[in-house]
mmCIF file of N, CA and C in Angstrom:
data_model
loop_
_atom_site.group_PDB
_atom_site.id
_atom_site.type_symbol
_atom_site.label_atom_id
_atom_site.label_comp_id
_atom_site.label_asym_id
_atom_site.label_seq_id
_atom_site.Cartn_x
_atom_site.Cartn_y
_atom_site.Cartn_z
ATOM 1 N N UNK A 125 -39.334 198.681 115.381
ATOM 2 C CA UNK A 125 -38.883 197.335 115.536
ATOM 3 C C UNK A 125 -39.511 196.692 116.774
ATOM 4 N N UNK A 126 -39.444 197.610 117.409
ATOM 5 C CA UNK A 126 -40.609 196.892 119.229
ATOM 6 C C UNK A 126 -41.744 196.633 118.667
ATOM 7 N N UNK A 127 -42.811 197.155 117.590
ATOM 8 C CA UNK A 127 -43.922 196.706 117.916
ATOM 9 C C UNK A 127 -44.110 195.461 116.795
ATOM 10 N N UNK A 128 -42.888 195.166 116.023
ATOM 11 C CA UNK A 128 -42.313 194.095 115.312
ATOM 12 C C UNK A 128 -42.447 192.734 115.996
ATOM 13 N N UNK A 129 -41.923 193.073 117.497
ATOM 14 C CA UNK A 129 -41.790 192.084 118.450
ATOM 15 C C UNK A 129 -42.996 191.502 119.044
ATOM 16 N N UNK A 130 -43.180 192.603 119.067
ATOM 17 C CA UNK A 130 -44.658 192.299 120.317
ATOM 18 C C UNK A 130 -45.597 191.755 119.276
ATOM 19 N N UNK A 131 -45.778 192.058 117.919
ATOM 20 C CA UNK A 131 -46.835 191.128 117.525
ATOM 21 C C UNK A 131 -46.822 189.753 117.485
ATOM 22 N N UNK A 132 -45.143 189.325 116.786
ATOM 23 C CA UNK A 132 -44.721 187.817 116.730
ATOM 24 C C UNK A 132 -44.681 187.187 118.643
ATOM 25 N N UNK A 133 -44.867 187.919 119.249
ATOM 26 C CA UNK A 133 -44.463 187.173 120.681
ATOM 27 C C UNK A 133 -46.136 187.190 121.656
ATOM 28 N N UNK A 134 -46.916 187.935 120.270
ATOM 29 C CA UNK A 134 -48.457 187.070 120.873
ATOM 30 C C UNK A 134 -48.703 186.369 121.026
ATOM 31 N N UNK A 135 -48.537 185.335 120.249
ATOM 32 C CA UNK A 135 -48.975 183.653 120.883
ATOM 33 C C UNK A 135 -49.958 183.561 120.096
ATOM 34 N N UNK A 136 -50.153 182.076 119.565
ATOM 35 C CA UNK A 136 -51.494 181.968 118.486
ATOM 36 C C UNK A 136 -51.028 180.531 117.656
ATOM 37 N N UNK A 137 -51.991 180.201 116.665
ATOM 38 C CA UNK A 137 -51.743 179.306 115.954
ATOM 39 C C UNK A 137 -51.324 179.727 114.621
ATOM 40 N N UNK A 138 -50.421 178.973 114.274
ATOM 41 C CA UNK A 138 -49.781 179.385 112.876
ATOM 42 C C UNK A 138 -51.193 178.633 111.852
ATOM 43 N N UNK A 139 -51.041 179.121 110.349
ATOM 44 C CA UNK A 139 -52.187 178.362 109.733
ATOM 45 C C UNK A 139 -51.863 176.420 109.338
ATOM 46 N N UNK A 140 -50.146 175.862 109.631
ATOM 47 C CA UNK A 140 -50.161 174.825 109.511
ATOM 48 C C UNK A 140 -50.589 174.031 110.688
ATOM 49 N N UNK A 141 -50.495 174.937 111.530
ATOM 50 C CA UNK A 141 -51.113 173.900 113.060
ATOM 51 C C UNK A 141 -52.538 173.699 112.871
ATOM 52 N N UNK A 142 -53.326 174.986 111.955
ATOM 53 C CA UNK A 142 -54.505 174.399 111.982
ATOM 54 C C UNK A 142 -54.924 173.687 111.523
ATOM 55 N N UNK A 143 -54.446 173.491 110.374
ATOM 56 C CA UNK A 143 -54.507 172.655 108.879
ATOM 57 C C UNK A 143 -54.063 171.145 109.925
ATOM 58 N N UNK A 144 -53.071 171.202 110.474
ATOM 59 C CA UNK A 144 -53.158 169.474 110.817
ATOM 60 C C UNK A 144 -53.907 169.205 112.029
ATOM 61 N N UNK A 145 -54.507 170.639 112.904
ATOM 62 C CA UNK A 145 -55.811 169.819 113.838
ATOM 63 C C UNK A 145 -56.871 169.213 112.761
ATOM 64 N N UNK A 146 -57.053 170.321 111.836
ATOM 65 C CA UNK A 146 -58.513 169.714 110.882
ATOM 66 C C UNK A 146 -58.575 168.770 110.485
ATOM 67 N N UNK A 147 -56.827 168.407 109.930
ATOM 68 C CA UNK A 147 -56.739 166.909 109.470
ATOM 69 C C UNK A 147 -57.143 165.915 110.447
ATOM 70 N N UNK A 148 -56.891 166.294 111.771
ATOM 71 C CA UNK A 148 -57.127 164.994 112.328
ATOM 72 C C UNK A 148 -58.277 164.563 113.080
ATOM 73 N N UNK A 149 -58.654 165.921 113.049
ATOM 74 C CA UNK A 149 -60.470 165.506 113.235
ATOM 75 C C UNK A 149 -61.773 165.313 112.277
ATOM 76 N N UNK A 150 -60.764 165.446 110.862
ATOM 77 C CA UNK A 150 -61.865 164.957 110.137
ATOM 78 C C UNK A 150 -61.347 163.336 110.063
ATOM 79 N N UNK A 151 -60.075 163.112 110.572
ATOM 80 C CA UNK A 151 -59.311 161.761 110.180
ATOM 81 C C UNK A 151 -61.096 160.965 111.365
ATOM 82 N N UNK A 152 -60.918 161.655 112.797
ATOM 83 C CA UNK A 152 -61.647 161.144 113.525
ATOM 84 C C UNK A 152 -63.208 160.729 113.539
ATOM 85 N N UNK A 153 -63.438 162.099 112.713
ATOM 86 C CA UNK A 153 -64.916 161.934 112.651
ATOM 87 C C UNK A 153 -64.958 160.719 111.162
ATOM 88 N N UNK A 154 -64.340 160.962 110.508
ATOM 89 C CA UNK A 154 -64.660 159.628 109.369
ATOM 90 C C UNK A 154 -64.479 158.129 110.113
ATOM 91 N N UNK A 155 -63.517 157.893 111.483
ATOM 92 C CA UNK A 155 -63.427 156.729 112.119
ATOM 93 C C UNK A 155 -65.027 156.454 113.227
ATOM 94 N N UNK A 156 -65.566 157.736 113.653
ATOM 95 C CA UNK A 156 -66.493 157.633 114.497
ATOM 96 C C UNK A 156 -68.167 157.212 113.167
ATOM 97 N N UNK A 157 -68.015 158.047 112.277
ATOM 98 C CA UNK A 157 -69.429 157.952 111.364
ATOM 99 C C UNK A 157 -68.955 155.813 110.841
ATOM 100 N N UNK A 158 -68.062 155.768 110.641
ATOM 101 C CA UNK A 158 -68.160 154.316 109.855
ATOM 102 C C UNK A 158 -68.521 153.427 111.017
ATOM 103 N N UNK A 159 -67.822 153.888 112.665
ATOM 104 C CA UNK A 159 -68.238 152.875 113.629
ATOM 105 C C UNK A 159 -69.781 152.952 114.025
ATOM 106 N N UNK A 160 -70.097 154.362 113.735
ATOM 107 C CA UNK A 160 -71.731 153.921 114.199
ATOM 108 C C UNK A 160 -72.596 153.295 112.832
ATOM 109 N N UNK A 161 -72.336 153.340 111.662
ATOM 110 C CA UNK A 161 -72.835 153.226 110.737
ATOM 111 C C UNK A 161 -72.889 150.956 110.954
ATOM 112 N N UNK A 162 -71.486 150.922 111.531
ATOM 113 C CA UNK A 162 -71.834 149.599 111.750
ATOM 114 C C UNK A 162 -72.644 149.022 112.719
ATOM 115 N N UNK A 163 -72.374 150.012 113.954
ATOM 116 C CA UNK A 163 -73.380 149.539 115.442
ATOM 117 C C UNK A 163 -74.877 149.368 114.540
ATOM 118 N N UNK A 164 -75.233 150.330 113.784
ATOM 119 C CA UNK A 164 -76.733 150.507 113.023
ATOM 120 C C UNK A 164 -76.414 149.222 112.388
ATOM 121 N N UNK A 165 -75.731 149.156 111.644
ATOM 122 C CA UNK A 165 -76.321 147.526 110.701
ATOM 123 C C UNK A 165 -76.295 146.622 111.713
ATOM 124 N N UNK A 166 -75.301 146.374 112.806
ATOM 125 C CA UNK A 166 -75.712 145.246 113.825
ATOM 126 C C UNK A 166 -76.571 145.155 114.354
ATOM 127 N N UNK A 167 -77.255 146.684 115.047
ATOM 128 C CA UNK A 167 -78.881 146.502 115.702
ATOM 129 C C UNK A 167 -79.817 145.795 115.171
ATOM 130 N N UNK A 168 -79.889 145.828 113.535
ATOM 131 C CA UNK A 168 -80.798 145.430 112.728
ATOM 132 C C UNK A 168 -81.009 143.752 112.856
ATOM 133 N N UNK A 169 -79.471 143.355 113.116
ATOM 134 C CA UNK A 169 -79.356 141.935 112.679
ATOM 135 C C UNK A 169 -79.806 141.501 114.480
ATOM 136 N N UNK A 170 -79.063 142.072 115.508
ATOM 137 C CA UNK A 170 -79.687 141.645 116.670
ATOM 138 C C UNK A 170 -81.425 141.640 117.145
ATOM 139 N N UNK A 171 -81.812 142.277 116.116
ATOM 140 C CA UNK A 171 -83.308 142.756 116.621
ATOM 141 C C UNK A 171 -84.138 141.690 115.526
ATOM 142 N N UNK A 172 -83.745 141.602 114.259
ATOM 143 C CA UNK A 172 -83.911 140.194 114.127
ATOM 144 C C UNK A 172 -84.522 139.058 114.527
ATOM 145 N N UNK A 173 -82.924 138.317 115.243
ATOM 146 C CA UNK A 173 -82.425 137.678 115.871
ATOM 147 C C UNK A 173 -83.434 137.098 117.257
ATOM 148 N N UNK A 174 -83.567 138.266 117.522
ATOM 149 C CA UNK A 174 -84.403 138.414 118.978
ATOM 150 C C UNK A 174 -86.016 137.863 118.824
ATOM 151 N N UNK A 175 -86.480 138.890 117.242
ATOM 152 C CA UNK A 175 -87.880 138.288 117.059
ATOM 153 C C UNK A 175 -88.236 137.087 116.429
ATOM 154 N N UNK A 176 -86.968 136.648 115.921
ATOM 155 C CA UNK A 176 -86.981 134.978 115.845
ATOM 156 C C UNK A 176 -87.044 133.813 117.023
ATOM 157 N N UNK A 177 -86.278 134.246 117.494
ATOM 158 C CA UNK A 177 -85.782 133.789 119.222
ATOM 159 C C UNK A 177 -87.607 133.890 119.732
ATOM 160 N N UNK A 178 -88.285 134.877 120.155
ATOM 161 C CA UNK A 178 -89.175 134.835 120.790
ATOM 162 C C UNK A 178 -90.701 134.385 119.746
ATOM 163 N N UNK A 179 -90.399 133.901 118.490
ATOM 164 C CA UNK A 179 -91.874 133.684 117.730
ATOM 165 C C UNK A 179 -91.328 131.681 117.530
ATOM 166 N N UNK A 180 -90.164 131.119 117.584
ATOM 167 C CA UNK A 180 -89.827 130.007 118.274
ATOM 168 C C UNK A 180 -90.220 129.310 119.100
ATOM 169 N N UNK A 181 -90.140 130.170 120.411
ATOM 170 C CA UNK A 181 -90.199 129.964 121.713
ATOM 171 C C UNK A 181 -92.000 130.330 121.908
ATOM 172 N N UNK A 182 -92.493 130.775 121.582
ATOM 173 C CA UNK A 182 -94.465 131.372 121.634
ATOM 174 C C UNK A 182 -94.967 129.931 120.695
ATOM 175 N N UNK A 183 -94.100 129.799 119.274
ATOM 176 C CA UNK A 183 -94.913 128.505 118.765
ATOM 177 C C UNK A 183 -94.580 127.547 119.486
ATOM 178 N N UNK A 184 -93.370 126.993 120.032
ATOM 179 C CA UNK A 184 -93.313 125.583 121.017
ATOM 180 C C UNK A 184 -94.292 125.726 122.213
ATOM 181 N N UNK A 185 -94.281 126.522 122.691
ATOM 182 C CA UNK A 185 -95.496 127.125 124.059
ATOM 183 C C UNK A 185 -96.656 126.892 123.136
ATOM 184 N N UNK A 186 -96.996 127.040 122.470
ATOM 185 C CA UNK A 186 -98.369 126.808 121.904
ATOM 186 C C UNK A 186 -98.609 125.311 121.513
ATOM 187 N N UNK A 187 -97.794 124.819 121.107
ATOM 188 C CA UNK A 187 -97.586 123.115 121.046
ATOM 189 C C UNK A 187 -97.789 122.779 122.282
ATOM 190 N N UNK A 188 -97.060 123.075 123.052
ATOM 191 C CA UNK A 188 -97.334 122.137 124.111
ATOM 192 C C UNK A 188 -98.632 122.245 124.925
ATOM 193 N N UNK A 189 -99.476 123.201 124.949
ATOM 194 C CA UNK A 189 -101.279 123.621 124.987
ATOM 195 C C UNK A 189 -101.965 122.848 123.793
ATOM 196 N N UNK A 190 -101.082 122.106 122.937
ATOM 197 C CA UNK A 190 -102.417 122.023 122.134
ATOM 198 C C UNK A 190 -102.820 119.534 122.166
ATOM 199 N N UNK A 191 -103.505 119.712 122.609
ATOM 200 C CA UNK A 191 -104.182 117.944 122.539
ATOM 201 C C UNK A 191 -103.604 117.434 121.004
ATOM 202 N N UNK A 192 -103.627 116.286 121.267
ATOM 203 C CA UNK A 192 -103.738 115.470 120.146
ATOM 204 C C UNK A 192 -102.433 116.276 118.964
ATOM 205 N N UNK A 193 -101.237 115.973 118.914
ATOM 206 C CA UNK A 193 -100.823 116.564 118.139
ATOM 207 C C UNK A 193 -99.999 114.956 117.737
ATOM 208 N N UNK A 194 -99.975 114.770 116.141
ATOM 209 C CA UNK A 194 -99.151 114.254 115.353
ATOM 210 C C UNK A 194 -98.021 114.429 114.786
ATOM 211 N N UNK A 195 -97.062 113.634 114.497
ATOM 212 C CA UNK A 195 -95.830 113.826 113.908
ATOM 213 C C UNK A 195 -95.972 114.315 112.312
ATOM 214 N N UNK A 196 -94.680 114.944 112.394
ATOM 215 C CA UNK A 196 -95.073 115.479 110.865
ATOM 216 C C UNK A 196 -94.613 117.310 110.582
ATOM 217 N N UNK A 197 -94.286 117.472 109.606
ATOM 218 C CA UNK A 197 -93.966 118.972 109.253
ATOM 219 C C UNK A 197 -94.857 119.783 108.617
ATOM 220 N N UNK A 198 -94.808 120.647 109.129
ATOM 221 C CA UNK A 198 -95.749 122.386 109.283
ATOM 222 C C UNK A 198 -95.279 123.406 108.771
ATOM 223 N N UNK A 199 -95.334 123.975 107.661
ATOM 224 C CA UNK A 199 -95.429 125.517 107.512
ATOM 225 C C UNK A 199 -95.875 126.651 107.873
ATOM 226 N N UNK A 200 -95.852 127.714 108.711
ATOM 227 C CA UNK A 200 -96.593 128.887 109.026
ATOM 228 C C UNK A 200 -96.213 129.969 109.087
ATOM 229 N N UNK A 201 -96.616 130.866 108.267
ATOM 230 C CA UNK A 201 -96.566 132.617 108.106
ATOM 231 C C UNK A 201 -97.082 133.642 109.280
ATOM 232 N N UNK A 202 -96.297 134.085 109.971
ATOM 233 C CA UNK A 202 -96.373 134.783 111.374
ATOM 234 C C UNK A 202 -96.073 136.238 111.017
ATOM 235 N N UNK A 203 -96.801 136.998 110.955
ATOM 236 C CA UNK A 203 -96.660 138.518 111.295
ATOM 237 C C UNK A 203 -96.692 139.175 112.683
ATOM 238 N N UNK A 204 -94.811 139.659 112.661
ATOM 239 C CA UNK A 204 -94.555 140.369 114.033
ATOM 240 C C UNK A 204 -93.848 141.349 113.664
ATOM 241 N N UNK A 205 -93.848 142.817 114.444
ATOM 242 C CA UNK A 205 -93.361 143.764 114.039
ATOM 243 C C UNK A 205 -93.402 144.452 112.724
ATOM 244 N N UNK A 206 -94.731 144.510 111.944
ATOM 245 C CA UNK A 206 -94.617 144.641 111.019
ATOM 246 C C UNK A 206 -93.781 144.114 110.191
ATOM 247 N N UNK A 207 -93.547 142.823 109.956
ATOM 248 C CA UNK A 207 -92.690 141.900 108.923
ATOM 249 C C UNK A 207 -93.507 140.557 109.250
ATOM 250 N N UNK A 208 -93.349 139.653 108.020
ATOM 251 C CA UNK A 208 -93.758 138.678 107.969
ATOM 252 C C UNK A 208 -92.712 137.436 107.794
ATOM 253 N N UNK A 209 -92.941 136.078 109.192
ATOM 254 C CA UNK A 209 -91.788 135.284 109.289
ATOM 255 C C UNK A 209 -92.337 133.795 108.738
ATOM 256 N N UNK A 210 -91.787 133.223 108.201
ATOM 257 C CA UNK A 210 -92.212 131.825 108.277
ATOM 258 C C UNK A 210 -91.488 131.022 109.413
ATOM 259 N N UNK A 211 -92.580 130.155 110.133
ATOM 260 C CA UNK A 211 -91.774 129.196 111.001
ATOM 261 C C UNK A 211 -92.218 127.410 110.013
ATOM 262 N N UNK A 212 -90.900 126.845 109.961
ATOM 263 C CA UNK A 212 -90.808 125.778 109.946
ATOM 264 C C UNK A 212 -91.036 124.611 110.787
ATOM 265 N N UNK A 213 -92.123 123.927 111.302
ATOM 266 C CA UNK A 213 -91.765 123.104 112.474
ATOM 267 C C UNK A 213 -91.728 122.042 111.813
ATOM 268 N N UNK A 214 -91.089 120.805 112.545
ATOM 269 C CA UNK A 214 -91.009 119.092 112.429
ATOM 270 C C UNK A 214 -91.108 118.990 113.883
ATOM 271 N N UNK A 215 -92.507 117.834 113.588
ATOM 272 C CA UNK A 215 -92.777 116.940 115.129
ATOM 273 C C UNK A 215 -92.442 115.309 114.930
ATOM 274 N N UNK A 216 -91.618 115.326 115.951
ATOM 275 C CA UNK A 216 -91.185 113.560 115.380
ATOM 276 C C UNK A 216 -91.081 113.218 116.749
ATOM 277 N N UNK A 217 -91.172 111.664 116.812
ATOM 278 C CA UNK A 217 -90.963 110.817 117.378
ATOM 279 C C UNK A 217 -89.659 110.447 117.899
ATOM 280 N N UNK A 218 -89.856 110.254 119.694
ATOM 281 C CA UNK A 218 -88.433 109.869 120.213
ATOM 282 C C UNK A 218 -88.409 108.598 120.528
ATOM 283 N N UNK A 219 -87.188 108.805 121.359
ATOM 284 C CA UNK A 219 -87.125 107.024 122.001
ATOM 285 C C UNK A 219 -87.885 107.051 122.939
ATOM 286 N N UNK A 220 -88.653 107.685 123.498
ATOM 287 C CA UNK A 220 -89.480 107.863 124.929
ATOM 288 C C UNK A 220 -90.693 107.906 123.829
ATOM 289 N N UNK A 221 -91.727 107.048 124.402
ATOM 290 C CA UNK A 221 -92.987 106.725 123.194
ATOM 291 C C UNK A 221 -93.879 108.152 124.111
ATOM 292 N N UNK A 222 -93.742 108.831 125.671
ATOM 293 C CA UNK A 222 -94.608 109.727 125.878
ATOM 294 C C UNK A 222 -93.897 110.985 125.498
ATOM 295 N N UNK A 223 -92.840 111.285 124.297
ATOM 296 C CA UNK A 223 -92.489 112.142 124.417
ATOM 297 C C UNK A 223 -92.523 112.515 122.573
ATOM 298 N N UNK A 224 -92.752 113.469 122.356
ATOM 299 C CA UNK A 224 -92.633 113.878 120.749
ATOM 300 C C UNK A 224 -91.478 115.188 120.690
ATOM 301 N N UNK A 225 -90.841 114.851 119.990
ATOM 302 C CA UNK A 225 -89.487 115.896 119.642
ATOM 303 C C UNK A 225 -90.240 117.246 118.412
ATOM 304 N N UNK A 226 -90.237 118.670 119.158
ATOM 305 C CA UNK A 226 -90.207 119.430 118.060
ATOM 306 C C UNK A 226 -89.017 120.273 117.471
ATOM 307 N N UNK A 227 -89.168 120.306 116.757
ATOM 308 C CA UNK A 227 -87.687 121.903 115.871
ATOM 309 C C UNK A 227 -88.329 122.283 115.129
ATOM 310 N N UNK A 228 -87.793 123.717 115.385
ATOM 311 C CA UNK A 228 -88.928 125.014 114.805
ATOM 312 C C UNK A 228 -87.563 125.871 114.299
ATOM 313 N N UNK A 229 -87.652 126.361 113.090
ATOM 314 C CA UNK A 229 -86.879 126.842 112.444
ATOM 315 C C UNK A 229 -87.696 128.374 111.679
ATOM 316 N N UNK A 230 -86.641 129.692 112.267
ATOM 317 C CA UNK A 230 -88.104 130.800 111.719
ATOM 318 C C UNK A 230 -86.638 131.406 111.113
ATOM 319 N N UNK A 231 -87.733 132.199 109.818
ATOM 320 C CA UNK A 231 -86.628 132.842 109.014
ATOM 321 C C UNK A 231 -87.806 133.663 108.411
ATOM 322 N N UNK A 232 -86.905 135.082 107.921
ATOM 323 C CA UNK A 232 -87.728 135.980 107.404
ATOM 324 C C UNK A 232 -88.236 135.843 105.915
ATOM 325 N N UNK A 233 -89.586 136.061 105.850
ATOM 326 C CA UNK A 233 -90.283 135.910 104.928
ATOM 327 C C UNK A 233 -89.403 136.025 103.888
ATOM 328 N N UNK A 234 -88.680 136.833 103.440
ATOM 329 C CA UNK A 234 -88.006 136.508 101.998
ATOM 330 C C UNK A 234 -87.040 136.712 101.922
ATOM 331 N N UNK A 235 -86.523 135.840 103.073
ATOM 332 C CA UNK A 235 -85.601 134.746 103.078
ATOM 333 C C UNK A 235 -85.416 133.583 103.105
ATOM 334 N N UNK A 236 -84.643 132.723 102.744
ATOM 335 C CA UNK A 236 -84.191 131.063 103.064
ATOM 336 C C UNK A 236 -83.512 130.975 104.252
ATOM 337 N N UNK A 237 -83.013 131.888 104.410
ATOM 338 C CA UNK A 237 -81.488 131.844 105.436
ATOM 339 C C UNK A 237 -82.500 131.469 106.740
ATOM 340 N N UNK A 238 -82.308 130.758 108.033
ATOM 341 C CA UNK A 238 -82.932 130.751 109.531
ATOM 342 C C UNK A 238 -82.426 131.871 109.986
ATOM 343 N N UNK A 239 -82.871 132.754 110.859
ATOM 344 C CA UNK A 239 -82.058 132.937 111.803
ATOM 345 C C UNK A 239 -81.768 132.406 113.276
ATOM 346 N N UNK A 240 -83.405 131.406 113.517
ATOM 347 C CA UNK A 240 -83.191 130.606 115.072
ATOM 348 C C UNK A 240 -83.710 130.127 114.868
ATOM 349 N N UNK A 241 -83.091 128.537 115.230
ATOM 350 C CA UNK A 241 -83.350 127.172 115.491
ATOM 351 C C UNK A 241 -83.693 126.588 117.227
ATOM 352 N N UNK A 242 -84.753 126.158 116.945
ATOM 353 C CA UNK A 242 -85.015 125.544 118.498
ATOM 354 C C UNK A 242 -85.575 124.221 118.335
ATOM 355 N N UNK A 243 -85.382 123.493 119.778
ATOM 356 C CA UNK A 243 -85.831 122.464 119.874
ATOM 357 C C UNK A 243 -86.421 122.460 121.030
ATOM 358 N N UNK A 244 -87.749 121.525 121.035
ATOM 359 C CA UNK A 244 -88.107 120.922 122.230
ATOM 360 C C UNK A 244 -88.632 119.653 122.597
ATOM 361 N N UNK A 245 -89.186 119.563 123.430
ATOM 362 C CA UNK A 245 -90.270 118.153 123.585
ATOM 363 C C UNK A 245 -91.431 118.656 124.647
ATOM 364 N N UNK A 246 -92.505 117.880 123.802
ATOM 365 C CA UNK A 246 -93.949 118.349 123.922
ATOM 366 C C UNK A 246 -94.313 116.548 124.584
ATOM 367 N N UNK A 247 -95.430 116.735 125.319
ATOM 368 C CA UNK A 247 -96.075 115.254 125.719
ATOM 369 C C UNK A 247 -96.731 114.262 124.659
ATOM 370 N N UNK A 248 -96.566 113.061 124.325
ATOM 371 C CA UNK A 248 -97.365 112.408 122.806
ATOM 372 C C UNK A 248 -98.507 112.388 123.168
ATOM 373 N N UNK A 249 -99.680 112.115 122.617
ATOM 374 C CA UNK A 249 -100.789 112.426 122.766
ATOM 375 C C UNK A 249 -101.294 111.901 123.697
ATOM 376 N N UNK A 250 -101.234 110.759 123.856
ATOM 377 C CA UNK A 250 -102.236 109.951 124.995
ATOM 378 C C UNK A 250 -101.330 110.272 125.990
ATOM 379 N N UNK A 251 -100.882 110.873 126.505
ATOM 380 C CA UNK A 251 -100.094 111.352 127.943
ATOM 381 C C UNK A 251 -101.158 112.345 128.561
#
């Protein structure tokens, strides 16, 4: 009967204690895989985002280097990062006759959707 004792008064995990750690770390790891699975789809959309933002901002910089520019809308197919973007520009006319208004609108090649819209102002020609 003593060595009855001494086995139950080892100390240890019964098999339901284990059964509900497992539960709750697979509860965890299914909460950790879905949160990174989303950080990954957001990177995608921020990185995007970003190479829209900076092929925007390179075509208005290039407008404003270039002489003689007229009012009027532009289509152009830009390859960055291995993908291909269209930028939309419109050059129009402000209330300031030395000033021409641009907006440049870039969205991924096959897409409609924008993802960045910019505006600026460039000098009118005879300035």
């Amino acid at each position: 009967m003593a060595s009855r004792r001494s086995l139950s008064s080892m100390g240890g995990f019964t098999l339901l204690e284990i059964m509900v750690a497992l539960a709750v770390f697979a509860t965890l790891a299914a909460a950790v895989l879905s949160a990174s699975q989303y950080v990954v789809k957001q990177r995608g959309a921020v990185e995007a985002r970003l190479f829209a933002t900076w092929l925007a901002d390179n075509r208005l910089n290039e407008l404003r280097l270039q002489a003689g520019l007229a009012a009027g809308r532009q289509q152009q197919v830009v390859s960055m990062d291995q993908r291909d973007w269209v930028l939309h520009q419109h050059i129009s006319a402000t209330g300031d006759p030395r000033l021409l208004q641009v907006d440049i609108q870039v969205s991924p090649a096959n897409s409609t959707q924008a993802l960045h819209r910019a505006r600026g102002w460039i000098p009118a020609a005879h300035e």
